[in-house]
Amino acid sequence: MTGDLIQRGVELIQASNKILVFVGAGLSTESGIPDFRSPGGVWDKYDPSDFYFQRIVSSESAREKYWQMSTEFWDTMKDAVPSRGHFAILKLEAMGKLNGIVTQNIDNLHHKTGNAPENIVEIHGNAFTVSCLSCGKQYDRGLIQERLRSGVKVPYCDDCSGILKPDTVSFGQSMPEDKMTKAYRLAEECDLCIVLGSSLVVYPAAYIPIHAVEKGAKLMIINREETGLDSKAALVVHDSIGKVFGEMVDMVSRAGAA
Ligand code: NAD
Ligand code: ZN
């Protein structure tokens, strides 16, 4: 059965020249980084309300909790390597079919894969740098993690003692306007939007594939579980991304070379 679905996916990719890949945490589970909503995911262990931006900026004890959670997440992420799914996106880029990647992930893996930086739109930021919320000074994340490892519970800015936070978008924090503008533009331009590993429940991120469909693009969803957009998709595969998407792209690549 999945074989037929893969063949249908191959046809959709072959018929498209401006593909937007919309990525969620499910793409990186095959790189060993847990997603948030699968059993055993981050929200099974922590209470999301502890990590609202307003709490982080207003309370020292919330910041301490934030850094504890964040350190645990960082440890799964810092040495992670791209999965078969990440490399399949790189192949689409090499074939000239990729219009862009809009990713909710903060794990830097599209950069590690080697995609062109201008094709990567990290709408929730990137956890590999940390910035001061007061003066904007940016730090390498590894340096800040060293301080935490040496016993600092809440790190502060060297220059102005301001609050430090990884360059990621927390609940209650506004989305980066330039990146959202670019993401919407990619959604408008694309002829096929491929959703990889997203529950599509986090907004405004999930508006991106909706916008692509409204502007006339076809939609393909590869996700283990159902999503709220399944009924709008030309193809839905509830299976593992590496296997399904990896195979689709390899088949397109082989057909192109033949
Ligand atoms: P999510 O956790 O809400 O959903 C992930 C989806 O992927 C689930 O529906 C799950 O069934 C599916 N999935 C997991 N592994 C899969 C696999 N191998 N093959 C196919 N499907 C698979 O993730 P989301 O939609 O990205 O939203 C979560 C938020 O958390 C985002 O804002 C993101 O920024 C953040 N987050 C990022 C990372 C990361 O950077 N790697 C990890 C966890 C969470
Ligand atoms: Zn500062």
Coordinates of C-alpha atoms and ligand atoms in Angstrom, one line a residue:
M1 CA 0.0 0.0 0.0
T2 CA 2.7 2.4 1.0
G3 CA 4.4 1.6 -2.4
D4 CA 1.4 3.1 -4.3
L5 CA 1.6 6.2 -2.1
I6 CA 5.3 6.5 -2.7
Q7 CA 4.6 6.3 -6.5
R8 CA 2.0 9.0 -6.2
G9 CA 4.5 11.2 -4.2
V10 CA 7.1 10.6 -7.0
E11 CA 4.6 11.9 -9.6
L12 CA 3.7 15.0 -7.5
I13 CA 7.4 15.8 -7.1
Q14 CA 8.1 15.2 -10.8
A15 CA 5.3 17.6 -11.7
S16 CA 6.6 20.4 -9.5
N17 CA 9.4 22.9 -9.9
K18 CA 9.0 25.2 -6.9
I19 CA 8.6 23.0 -3.8
L20 CA 8.2 24.4 -0.4
V21 CA 9.2 22.0 2.3
F22 CA 7.5 22.8 5.6
V23 CA 9.2 21.1 8.5
G24 CA 8.3 20.1 12.0
A25 CA 10.0 18.3 14.9
G26 CA 9.1 14.9 13.4
L27 CA 11.9 15.3 10.7
S28 CA 14.5 15.4 13.5
T29 CA 13.3 12.5 15.6
E30 CA 15.3 10.3 13.2
S31 CA 18.3 12.4 14.2
G32 CA 17.6 11.5 17.8
I33 CA 15.9 14.7 18.9
P34 CA 12.6 14.1 20.5
D35 CA 9.5 16.0 19.2
F36 CA 7.2 17.7 21.7
R37 CA 3.9 15.9 21.3
S38 CA 4.8 12.2 20.7
P39 CA 4.6 10.0 23.8
G40 CA 7.9 10.5 25.7
G41 CA 8.2 14.0 24.0
V42 CA 9.1 17.1 25.9
W43 CA 5.6 18.0 27.0
D44 CA 5.3 14.7 28.8
K45 CA 8.0 15.9 31.1
Y46 CA 7.6 19.6 31.4
D47 CA 4.7 22.0 31.8
P48 CA 4.6 24.4 28.8
S49 CA 3.2 27.3 30.9
D50 CA 6.6 27.4 32.7
F51 CA 8.2 28.5 29.5
Y52 CA 6.1 31.5 28.5
F53 CA 8.3 34.4 27.5
Q54 CA 6.7 36.7 30.1
R55 CA 7.6 34.3 32.9
I56 CA 11.2 34.0 31.7
V57 CA 11.7 37.7 31.7
S58 CA 9.9 38.4 34.9
S59 CA 11.2 35.7 37.3
E60 CA 14.6 34.4 38.2
S61 CA 13.2 31.0 39.3
A62 CA 11.4 30.7 35.9
R63 CA 14.7 31.4 34.2
E64 CA 16.4 28.7 36.2
K65 CA 13.8 26.2 35.2
Y66 CA 14.0 27.4 31.6
W67 CA 17.7 26.8 31.5
Q68 CA 17.4 23.3 33.0
M69 CA 14.8 22.3 30.4
S70 CA 16.7 24.0 27.7
T71 CA 20.0 22.3 28.7
E72 CA 18.4 18.9 28.5
F73 CA 17.1 19.7 25.0
W74 CA 20.5 21.2 24.0
D75 CA 22.2 17.9 25.0
T76 CA 20.1 16.0 22.5
M77 CA 20.6 18.5 19.8
K78 CA 24.2 19.7 19.9
D79 CA 25.9 16.8 18.3
A80 CA 22.9 15.5 16.3
V81 CA 23.5 14.7 12.6
P82 CA 21.1 15.0 9.7
S83 CA 18.8 12.1 8.9
R84 CA 17.8 10.5 5.6
G85 CA 14.9 13.0 5.4
H86 CA 17.2 16.0 5.7
F87 CA 19.4 14.7 2.9
A88 CA 16.4 14.0 0.7
I89 CA 15.6 17.8 1.0
L90 CA 19.2 18.5 -0.1
K91 CA 18.7 16.3 -3.1
L92 CA 15.6 18.3 -4.1
E93 CA 17.7 21.4 -3.9
A94 CA 20.4 19.8 -6.1
M95 CA 17.7 18.9 -8.6
G96 CA 16.7 22.5 -8.8
K97 CA 13.2 21.7 -7.5
L98 CA 13.4 23.4 -4.0
N99 CA 11.9 26.8 -3.6
G100 CA 12.7 26.9 0.1
I101 CA 12.5 25.2 3.5
V102 CA 10.3 26.7 6.2
T103 CA 11.3 25.0 9.4
Q104 CA 9.9 25.1 12.9
N105 CA 13.0 23.3 14.1
I106 CA 15.6 25.1 16.1
D107 CA 18.2 22.4 15.8
N108 CA 20.4 23.8 13.1
L109 CA 20.2 20.6 11.1
H110 CA 19.3 22.1 7.7
H111 CA 22.6 24.1 8.0
K112 CA 24.5 21.0 9.0
T113 CA 23.0 19.1 6.0
G114 CA 24.5 21.8 3.7
N115 CA 21.4 23.4 2.2
A116 CA 22.0 26.9 0.8
P117 CA 21.5 29.3 3.7
E118 CA 19.1 31.5 1.6
N119 CA 16.8 28.5 1.3
I120 CA 16.4 28.0 5.0
V121 CA 13.8 30.0 6.9
E122 CA 13.9 29.1 10.6
I123 CA 10.7 30.7 11.8
H124 CA 11.2 29.6 15.4
G125 CA 14.9 30.6 15.4
N126 CA 18.0 28.6 16.1
A127 CA 19.2 27.3 19.4
F128 CA 22.9 27.4 18.6
T129 CA 23.2 31.1 19.5
V130 CA 22.1 33.0 22.6
S131 CA 21.4 36.8 22.8
C132 CA 21.1 39.4 25.5
L133 CA 17.5 40.7 25.6
S134 CA 18.7 44.2 26.6
C135 CA 21.8 45.0 24.4
G136 CA 21.5 42.3 21.7
K137 CA 25.0 41.0 22.2
Q138 CA 25.2 37.5 20.7
Y139 CA 27.0 34.5 22.2
D140 CA 27.8 31.0 21.0
R141 CA 25.5 28.6 22.7
G142 CA 28.4 26.3 23.6
L143 CA 30.0 29.0 25.7
I144 CA 26.9 29.7 27.7
Q145 CA 26.4 25.9 28.3
E146 CA 30.0 25.8 29.6
R147 CA 29.0 28.4 32.2
L148 CA 25.9 26.4 33.2
R149 CA 28.0 23.3 33.5
S150 CA 30.5 25.0 35.8
G151 CA 27.6 25.8 38.2
V152 CA 26.0 29.0 37.0
K153 CA 22.3 28.6 37.4
V154 CA 21.1 31.6 35.3
P155 CA 23.6 33.2 32.9
Y156 CA 23.6 37.0 32.4
C157 CA 25.2 39.3 29.8
D158 CA 28.9 40.1 30.2
D159 CA 28.4 43.7 29.0
C160 CA 25.2 44.9 30.6
S161 CA 24.0 42.1 32.9
G162 CA 20.9 41.7 30.8
I163 CA 18.8 38.5 30.6
L164 CA 20.2 35.9 28.1
K165 CA 18.0 33.7 26.0
P166 CA 18.7 31.3 23.2
D167 CA 17.7 32.8 19.8
T168 CA 14.5 30.8 19.6
V169 CA 10.9 31.9 19.7
S170 CA 9.2 31.0 23.0
F171 CA 5.5 30.9 23.7
G172 CA 4.2 34.5 24.0
Q173 CA 7.2 35.9 22.1
S174 CA 6.5 37.6 18.7
M175 CA 7.5 35.8 15.5
P176 CA 10.4 37.3 13.5
E177 CA 8.6 39.5 11.0
D178 CA 11.2 39.2 8.2
K179 CA 11.2 35.4 8.4
M180 CA 7.4 35.2 8.4
T181 CA 7.3 37.5 5.4
K182 CA 9.7 35.3 3.5
A183 CA 7.8 32.2 4.6
Y184 CA 4.5 33.6 3.3
R185 CA 6.2 34.6 0.0
L186 CA 7.6 31.0 -0.4
A187 CA 4.1 29.7 0.3
E188 CA 2.6 32.0 -2.4
E189 CA 5.2 31.0 -5.0
C190 CA 5.3 27.3 -4.5
D191 CA 3.5 24.7 -6.7
L192 CA 3.8 21.9 -4.1
C193 CA 4.0 22.2 -0.3
I194 CA 5.4 19.1 1.4
V195 CA 4.8 18.9 5.2
L196 CA 7.3 16.7 7.0
G197 CA 6.7 15.7 10.6
S198 CA 4.5 18.5 11.9
S199 CA 1.4 18.0 14.0
L200 CA 0.3 21.4 12.5
V201 CA -1.1 22.6 15.8
V202 CA 1.4 25.3 16.4
Y203 CA 0.3 28.7 15.1
P204 CA 1.0 31.0 13.3
A205 CA 3.5 28.5 11.8
A206 CA 0.7 26.2 10.6
Y207 CA -0.8 29.1 8.5
I208 CA 2.1 28.6 6.1
P209 CA 0.9 25.4 4.4
I210 CA -2.7 26.6 4.6
H211 CA -1.6 29.7 2.7
A212 CA 0.2 27.6 0.1
V213 CA -3.0 25.6 -0.5
E214 CA -5.2 28.8 -0.7
K215 CA -2.8 30.2 -3.3
G216 CA -3.2 27.0 -5.4
A217 CA -0.3 24.8 -4.5
K218 CA -0.8 21.0 -4.1
L219 CA -0.2 19.7 -0.6
M220 CA 1.6 16.5 0.5
I221 CA 1.8 15.5 4.1
I222 CA 4.2 12.9 5.5
N223 CA 3.5 12.5 9.2
R224 CA 3.0 9.5 11.5
E225 CA -0.2 10.8 12.9
E226 CA -3.2 12.5 11.3
T227 CA -3.2 16.3 11.0
G228 CA -5.9 18.9 10.7
L229 CA -4.9 19.5 7.1
D230 CA -5.0 15.9 5.9
S231 CA -8.4 16.5 4.1
K232 CA -6.8 19.3 2.0
A233 CA -3.9 17.2 0.8
A234 CA -3.4 15.6 -2.6
L235 CA -1.4 12.9 -0.7
V236 CA -1.1 11.9 2.9
V237 CA 1.3 9.2 4.1
H238 CA 1.2 8.2 7.8
D239 CA 4.6 6.6 8.0
S240 CA 8.2 7.4 8.8
I241 CA 9.7 10.4 6.9
G242 CA 13.1 8.8 6.3
K243 CA 11.7 5.8 4.6
V244 CA 8.8 7.4 2.7
F245 CA 10.3 10.7 1.6
G246 CA 13.8 9.3 1.3
E247 CA 12.5 6.7 -1.1
M248 CA 10.3 9.2 -3.1
V249 CA 13.2 11.5 -3.7
D250 CA 15.6 8.7 -4.6
M251 CA 13.1 7.4 -7.2
V252 CA 12.7 10.9 -8.7
S253 CA 16.5 11.3 -8.8
R254 CA 16.9 7.8 -10.5
A255 CA 14.2 8.6 -13.0
G256 CA 15.8 11.9 -13.8
A257 CA 19.2 10.3 -14.4
A258 CA 17.7 7.6 -16.6
Ligands
NAD1 P1 5.2 18.3 17.1 O1 6.0 17.7 18.2 O2 3.9 19.0 17.4 O3 4.8 17.2 16.0 C1 5.7 16.3 15.4 C2 4.9 15.4 14.5 O4 5.8 14.6 13.8 C3 3.9 14.4 15.3 O5 2.7 14.5 14.7 C4 4.6 13.0 15.1 O6 3.6 12.0 14.9 C5 5.4 13.2 13.8 N1 6.6 12.4 13.7 C6 7.5 12.2 14.7 N2 8.6 11.5 14.2 C7 8.2 11.2 12.9 C8 8.9 10.4 11.9 N3 10.1 9.9 12.1 N4 8.2 10.3 10.7 C9 7.0 10.8 10.5 N5 6.4 11.6 11.4 C10 7.0 11.7 12.6 O7 6.2 19.2 16.3 P2 6.0 20.6 15.5 O8 4.7 20.5 14.7 O9 7.3 20.9 14.9 O10 5.7 21.6 16.7 C11 6.5 21.6 17.8 C12 7.2 22.9 18.2 O11 8.4 22.5 19.0 C13 7.8 23.6 17.1 O12 7.5 25.0 17.3 C14 9.3 23.5 17.1 O13 9.9 24.7 17.0 C15 9.6 22.9 18.4 N6 10.5 21.7 18.5 C16 11.6 21.7 17.7 C17 12.4 20.6 17.7 C18 13.7 20.6 16.9 O14 14.3 21.6 16.7 N7 14.2 19.4 16.5 C19 12.1 19.5 18.5 C20 10.9 19.5 19.3 C21 10.1 20.7 19.2
ZN2 ZN 23.7 42.8 27.2

